[in-house]
Amino acid sequence: MGFDYSIDFENTDFREKPELYRVGLGEQGVLLVEPYKSEILPHWRFKTPEIAKKSSDKIYQMYLDYKKAGDFVGMDMARKFLQMGYTRSRRYANYKGGKKYNDQGEVNEREIDHEKARSAEIFEEKWITVREDEEYLILKKEHQKNTVRRG
């Protein structure tokens, strides 16, 4: 089941209504789902490996806190932020200024930024840890089975 973009995100608290949450693909909805976006986003940074390490450690700790609380939506949102830390760092590692396409819509030439590549590796390690966590996988399957079917 894909991510449901028809939900009134501005007026929905997914901690109160977790049954409305859809996992979706990859990072879908990462900047929409409250209160998790507001809790996690302030800690999401990847400019340098040192900043990425601090950020990924904090977000991973938030993941563990959500897990301890039995909050699957929080767990999945932390996973999405870790994944986004990886993908955005990789984009900046591969393309100056993070711009993959030029004004004509053509792919810019790659210029490898090794510092950003290291930031991506740091986020990737935590992202893999989360996405392979057996408890996460069980809760994900359970959540997907029990979510409200809409429309």
XYZ file of N, CA and C in Angstrom:
453
model
N 0.850 -1.175 0.000
C 0.000 0.000 0.000
C 0.894 1.236 0.000
N 0.683 2.134 -0.943
C 1.510 3.321 -1.069
C 1.198 4.379 -0.025
N 1.966 5.431 -0.037
C 1.773 6.528 0.891
C 0.515 7.286 0.495
N -0.313 7.638 1.462
C -1.590 8.303 1.208
C -1.417 9.813 1.318
N -1.313 10.486 0.168
C -1.128 11.940 0.157
C -2.453 12.693 0.289
N -3.585 11.981 0.369
C -4.880 12.646 0.455
C -5.233 13.060 1.888
N -4.438 12.670 2.847
C -4.710 12.990 4.254
C -4.486 14.489 4.506
N -5.264 15.050 5.409
C -5.094 16.441 5.826
C -3.918 16.485 6.814
N -2.710 16.606 6.286
C -1.510 16.530 7.116
C -1.401 17.668 8.126
N -1.891 18.846 7.758
C -1.778 19.983 8.668
C -2.605 19.791 9.934
N -3.650 18.978 9.857
C -4.544 18.806 11.001
C -4.582 17.375 11.525
N -3.578 16.571 11.185
C -3.557 15.183 11.646
C -2.335 14.946 12.525
N -2.586 14.443 13.722
C -1.524 14.051 14.639
C -1.413 12.529 14.528
N -0.351 12.073 13.905
C -0.190 10.638 13.645
C 0.173 9.843 14.897
N 0.546 10.517 15.961
C 0.743 9.814 17.225
C -0.635 9.437 17.793
N -1.605 10.321 17.587
C -2.968 10.050 18.040
C -3.725 9.136 17.076
N -3.369 9.195 15.794
C -4.071 8.397 14.778
C -3.074 7.609 13.920
N -2.314 6.700 14.543
C -1.296 5.954 13.788
C -1.885 5.074 12.687
N -3.148 4.723 12.804
C -3.776 3.876 11.782
C -3.896 4.576 10.432
N -3.757 5.899 10.406
C -3.815 6.645 9.139
C -2.468 6.663 8.414
N -1.415 6.328 9.124
C -0.060 6.386 8.564
C 0.188 5.233 7.595
N 0.788 5.558 6.460
C 1.227 4.563 5.487
C 2.737 4.638 5.372
N 3.381 3.498 5.339
C 4.836 3.450 5.224
C 5.268 4.042 3.891
N 4.636 3.642 2.811
C 5.001 4.124 1.485
C 6.353 3.588 1.053
N 6.902 4.191 0.027
C 8.206 3.798 -0.502
C 9.266 4.784 -0.051
N 10.401 4.272 0.343
C 11.544 5.125 0.679
C 11.218 6.193 1.694
N 11.376 7.434 1.270
C 11.233 8.587 2.159
C 9.882 9.285 2.023
N 8.923 8.664 1.349
C 7.636 9.325 1.114
C 7.034 9.844 2.417
N 6.620 11.109 2.402
C 5.946 11.716 3.536
C 6.841 12.171 4.667
N 8.143 12.048 4.503
C 9.051 12.355 5.603
C 8.885 13.789 6.132
N 8.509 14.712 5.276
C 8.364 16.102 5.716
C 6.909 16.503 5.933
N 6.027 15.506 6.068
C 4.602 15.780 6.252
C 4.036 15.273 7.569
N 4.555 14.183 8.078
C 3.935 13.456 9.182
C 4.322 14.053 10.538
N 3.323 14.661 11.177
C 3.521 15.291 12.489
C 2.983 14.394 13.594
N 3.509 14.481 14.772
C 4.498 15.427 15.276
C 5.939 15.017 15.003
N 6.116 13.902 14.312
C 7.459 13.334 14.126
C 8.386 14.236 13.312
N 7.850 14.839 12.251
C 8.691 15.738 11.447
C 9.301 16.815 12.334
N 8.475 17.428 13.177
C 8.960 18.520 14.035
C 9.902 18.027 15.126
N 9.769 16.778 15.519
C 10.657 16.219 16.541
C 12.019 15.848 15.969
N 12.028 15.303 14.763
C 13.272 14.755 14.192
C 14.024 15.768 13.331
N 13.313 16.548 12.528
C 13.950 17.461 11.565
C 15.008 18.386 12.172
N 14.793 18.946 13.375
C 15.825 19.836 13.927
C 17.187 19.158 14.144
N 17.196 17.841 14.187
C 18.437 17.102 14.437
C 19.070 16.564 13.156
N 18.430 16.765 12.027
C 18.863 16.176 10.758
C 19.860 17.108 10.063
N 21.138 16.714 10.046
C 22.202 17.523 9.431
C 23.254 16.592 8.843
N 23.925 17.036 7.774
C 24.921 16.170 7.138
C 26.085 16.928 6.506
N 26.271 18.192 6.838
C 27.271 19.029 6.165
C 28.688 18.463 6.236
N 29.070 17.929 7.391
C 30.392 17.319 7.563
C 30.204 15.944 8.204
N 31.205 15.083 8.110
C 31.085 13.784 8.785
C 30.838 13.910 10.290
N 31.447 14.894 10.933
C 31.251 15.083 12.364
C 29.792 15.438 12.661
N 29.242 16.328 11.862
C 27.839 16.734 12.025
C 26.924 15.555 11.695
N 27.246 14.815 10.642
C 26.439 13.649 10.251
C 26.453 12.594 11.348
N 27.580 12.391 11.983
C 27.689 11.401 13.067
C 26.803 11.794 14.235
N 26.901 13.048 14.645
C 26.084 13.542 15.759
C 24.599 13.428 15.396
N 24.255 13.816 14.188
C 22.870 13.788 13.725
C 22.332 12.360 13.645
N 23.072 11.483 13.004
C 22.599 10.106 12.842
C 22.518 9.395 14.197
N 23.449 9.689 15.096
C 23.392 9.110 16.448
C 22.130 9.571 17.176
N 21.828 10.863 17.075
C 20.643 11.417 17.744
C 19.365 10.815 17.156
N 19.277 10.752 15.842
C 18.078 10.206 15.202
C 17.938 8.719 15.504
N 19.050 8.010 15.545
C 18.994 6.596 15.909
C 18.528 6.431 17.357
N 18.986 7.302 18.244
C 18.521 7.243 19.638
C 17.022 7.530 19.696
N 16.553 8.451 18.876
C 15.117 8.728 18.819
C 14.372 7.478 18.333
N 14.947 6.798 17.347
C 14.376 5.538 16.871
C 14.232 4.553 18.028
N 15.289 4.411 18.815
C 15.254 3.485 19.946
C 14.218 3.916 20.989
N 14.093 5.225 21.183
C 13.094 5.726 22.135
C 11.676 5.436 21.630
N 11.439 5.651 20.341
C 10.126 5.334 19.759
C 9.867 3.824 19.872
N 10.899 3.045 19.628
C 10.777 1.586 19.711
C 10.399 1.170 21.132
N 11.076 1.737 22.111
C 10.799 1.418 23.515
C 9.363 1.783 23.879
N 8.860 2.858 23.270
C 7.491 3.312 23.529
C 6.460 2.529 22.705
N 6.929 1.638 21.827
C 6.007 0.884 20.970
C 5.380 1.747 19.889
N 6.078 2.790 19.480
C 5.574 3.768 18.510
C 6.146 3.465 17.128
N 5.451 2.627 16.364
C 5.958 2.246 15.053
C 6.088 3.436 14.109
N 5.118 4.342 14.126
C 5.181 5.481 13.205
C 6.446 6.290 13.483
N 6.754 6.531 14.734
C 7.990 7.234 15.086
C 9.217 6.479 14.620
N 9.197 5.159 14.802
C 10.314 4.323 14.344
C 10.510 4.484 12.838
N 9.406 4.410 12.091
C 9.511 4.484 10.638
C 9.929 5.875 10.177
N 9.459 6.898 10.864
C 9.868 8.253 10.499
C 11.361 8.460 10.781
N 11.868 7.911 11.881
C 13.310 8.001 12.150
C 14.071 7.275 11.052
N 13.557 6.114 10.625
C 14.177 5.379 9.515
C 14.210 6.236 8.259
N 13.121 6.939 7.979
C 13.063 7.780 6.785
C 14.085 8.921 6.854
N 14.242 9.528 8.022
C 15.226 10.604 8.154
C 16.652 10.079 8.005
N 16.914 8.888 8.519
C 18.241 8.288 8.324
C 18.468 7.992 6.846
N 17.452 7.465 6.176
C 17.564 7.197 4.750
C 17.767 8.491 3.969
N 17.028 9.536 4.346
C 17.159 10.815 3.661
C 18.538 11.426 3.928
N 19.095 11.200 5.115
C 20.456 11.666 5.385
C 21.435 11.028 4.422
N 21.230 9.747 4.172
C 22.080 9.036 3.210
C 21.879 9.584 1.795
N 20.618 9.643 1.339
C 20.377 10.033 -0.066
C 20.796 11.475 -0.340
N 20.518 12.381 0.601
C 20.903 13.784 0.366
C 22.416 13.943 0.422
N 23.065 13.276 1.358
C 24.530 13.345 1.418
C 25.140 12.822 0.127
N 24.590 11.723 -0.389
C 25.096 11.149 -1.648
C 24.909 12.142 -2.786
N 23.759 12.798 -2.831
C 23.516 13.775 -3.899
C 24.548 14.891 -3.835
N 24.814 15.399 -2.634
C 25.814 16.462 -2.476
C 27.227 15.927 -2.700
N 27.448 14.658 -2.401
C 28.758 14.054 -2.651
C 29.026 13.945 -4.149
N 27.982 13.688 -4.916
C 28.136 13.450 -6.355
C 28.026 14.700 -7.214
N 27.302 15.707 -6.744
C 27.042 16.894 -7.568
C 27.256 18.158 -6.752
N 28.063 19.053 -7.273
C 28.369 20.314 -6.601
C 27.070 21.044 -6.268
N 26.935 21.426 -5.009
C 25.735 22.126 -4.565
C 24.501 21.239 -4.505
N 24.676 19.927 -4.703
C 23.552 19.006 -4.668
C 22.663 19.083 -5.896
N 23.129 19.773 -6.931
C 22.312 19.965 -8.135
C 22.654 18.903 -9.181
N 21.770 17.926 -9.293
C 21.981 16.834 -10.237
C 21.718 17.290 -11.673
N 20.772 18.213 -11.846
C 20.384 18.651 -13.194
C 20.694 20.125 -13.410
N 21.080 20.471 -14.636
C 21.317 21.870 -14.963
C 20.003 22.522 -15.398
N 20.067 23.788 -15.796
C 18.854 24.528 -16.175
C 18.163 23.950 -17.406
N 18.882 23.181 -18.208
C 18.296 22.563 -19.398
C 17.731 21.165 -19.101
N 17.815 20.750 -17.846
C 17.291 19.446 -17.456
C 18.248 18.294 -17.716
N 19.477 18.617 -18.076
C 20.476 17.572 -18.319
C 21.232 17.280 -17.019
N 21.698 16.043 -16.885
C 22.439 15.651 -15.688
C 23.806 16.334 -15.692
N 24.114 17.012 -14.586
C 25.426 17.647 -14.439
C 26.508 16.583 -14.304
N 27.722 16.983 -14.629
C 28.861 16.070 -14.473
C 29.119 15.862 -12.978
N 29.461 14.636 -12.628
C 29.743 14.321 -11.227
C 31.070 14.920 -10.792
N 31.061 15.464 -9.591
C 32.277 15.953 -8.937
C 32.233 15.388 -7.528
N 33.029 14.385 -7.250
C 32.947 13.687 -5.960
C 33.508 14.539 -4.817
N 32.674 14.740 -3.808
C 33.054 15.431 -2.579
C 33.207 14.339 -1.513
N 34.443 14.023 -1.164
C 34.715 12.904 -0.265
C 34.185 13.131 1.147
N 34.112 14.377 1.574
C 33.569 14.669 2.893
C 32.075 14.320 2.939
N 31.337 14.719 1.912
C 29.904 14.396 1.856
C 29.697 12.894 1.667
N 30.590 12.241 0.950
C 30.495 10.786 0.771
C 30.646 10.095 2.124
N 31.526 10.596 2.964
C 31.689 10.021 4.302
C 30.430 10.258 5.136
N 29.831 11.447 5.004
C 28.567 11.732 5.701
C 27.503 10.719 5.276
N 27.452 10.426 3.992
C 26.479 9.445 3.479
C 26.721 8.071 4.096
N 27.972 7.661 4.185
C 28.303 6.358 4.782
C 27.849 6.281 6.238
N 28.010 7.367 6.957
C 27.625 7.415 8.368
C 26.117 7.209 8.508
N 25.344 7.923 7.695
C 23.890 7.752 7.733
C 23.492 6.367 7.242
N 24.176 5.880 6.225
C 23.831 4.568 5.671
C 23.971 3.461 6.719
N 25.016 3.534 7.524
C 25.224 2.512 8.572
C 24.025 2.434 9.513
N 23.544 3.582 9.971
C 22.402 3.608 10.895
C 21.117 3.194 10.178
N 20.954 3.649 8.942
C 19.768 3.309 8.155
C 19.665 1.792 7.972
N 20.770 1.149 7.647
C 20.781 -0.308 7.476
C 20.450 -0.999 8.798
N 21.018 -0.506 9.881
C 20.728 -1.088 11.200
C 19.228 -1.066 11.475
N 18.588 0.060 11.181
C 17.151 0.192 11.428
C 16.351 -0.683 10.476
N 16.613 -0.591 9.201
C 15.766 -1.317 8.240
C 15.919 -2.828 8.337
N 16.982 -3.304 9.001
C 17.169 -4.744 9.190
C 16.817 -5.206 10.606
N 16.384 -4.281 11.455
C 15.995 -4.604 12.825
C 14.767 -5.520 12.783
N 14.887 -6.696 13.352
C 13.806 -7.679 13.281
C 12.516 -7.166 13.909
N 12.623 -6.478 15.026
C 11.411 -5.943 15.659
C 10.748 -4.906 14.759
N 11.555 -4.047 14.126
C 11.023 -3.063 13.178
C 10.275 -3.779 12.052
N 10.880 -4.817 11.490
C 10.261 -5.536 10.378
C 8.945 -6.188 10.775
N 8.893 -6.739 11.982
C 7.656 -7.357 12.480
C 6.575 -6.290 12.655
N 6.952 -5.178 13.299
C 5.981 -4.100 13.526
C 5.525 -3.470 12.211
N 6.418 -3.376 11.250
C 6.065 -2.817 9.947
C 5.005 -3.690 9.275
N 5.235 -4.979 9.259
C 4.283 -5.908 8.637
C 2.938 -5.839 9.357
N 2.981 -5.816 10.688
C 1.766 -5.734 11.496
C 1.016 -4.433 11.218
N 1.754 -3.319 11.154
C 1.144 -2.011 10.891
C 0.484 -2.004 9.518
N 1.182 -2.505 8.520
C 0.641 -2.517 7.167
C -0.621 -3.375 7.085
N -0.666 -4.425 7.853
C -1.825 -5.319 7.857
C -3.033 -4.667 8.541
N -2.761 -3.821 9.527
C -3.837 -3.277 10.355
C -4.234 -1.833 10.033
N -3.654 -1.212 9.025
C -3.982 0.193 8.744
C -5.354 0.305 8.099
N -5.961 1.436 8.346
C -7.288 1.738 7.813
C -7.193 1.857 6.297
N -8.087 1.215 5.608
C -8.139 1.342 4.149
C -8.991 2.569 3.822
N -8.419 3.440 3.009
C -9.132 4.675 2.642
C -9.444 4.681 1.160
N -10.521 5.438 0.843
C -10.895 5.736 -0.523
C -11.056 4.590 -1.376
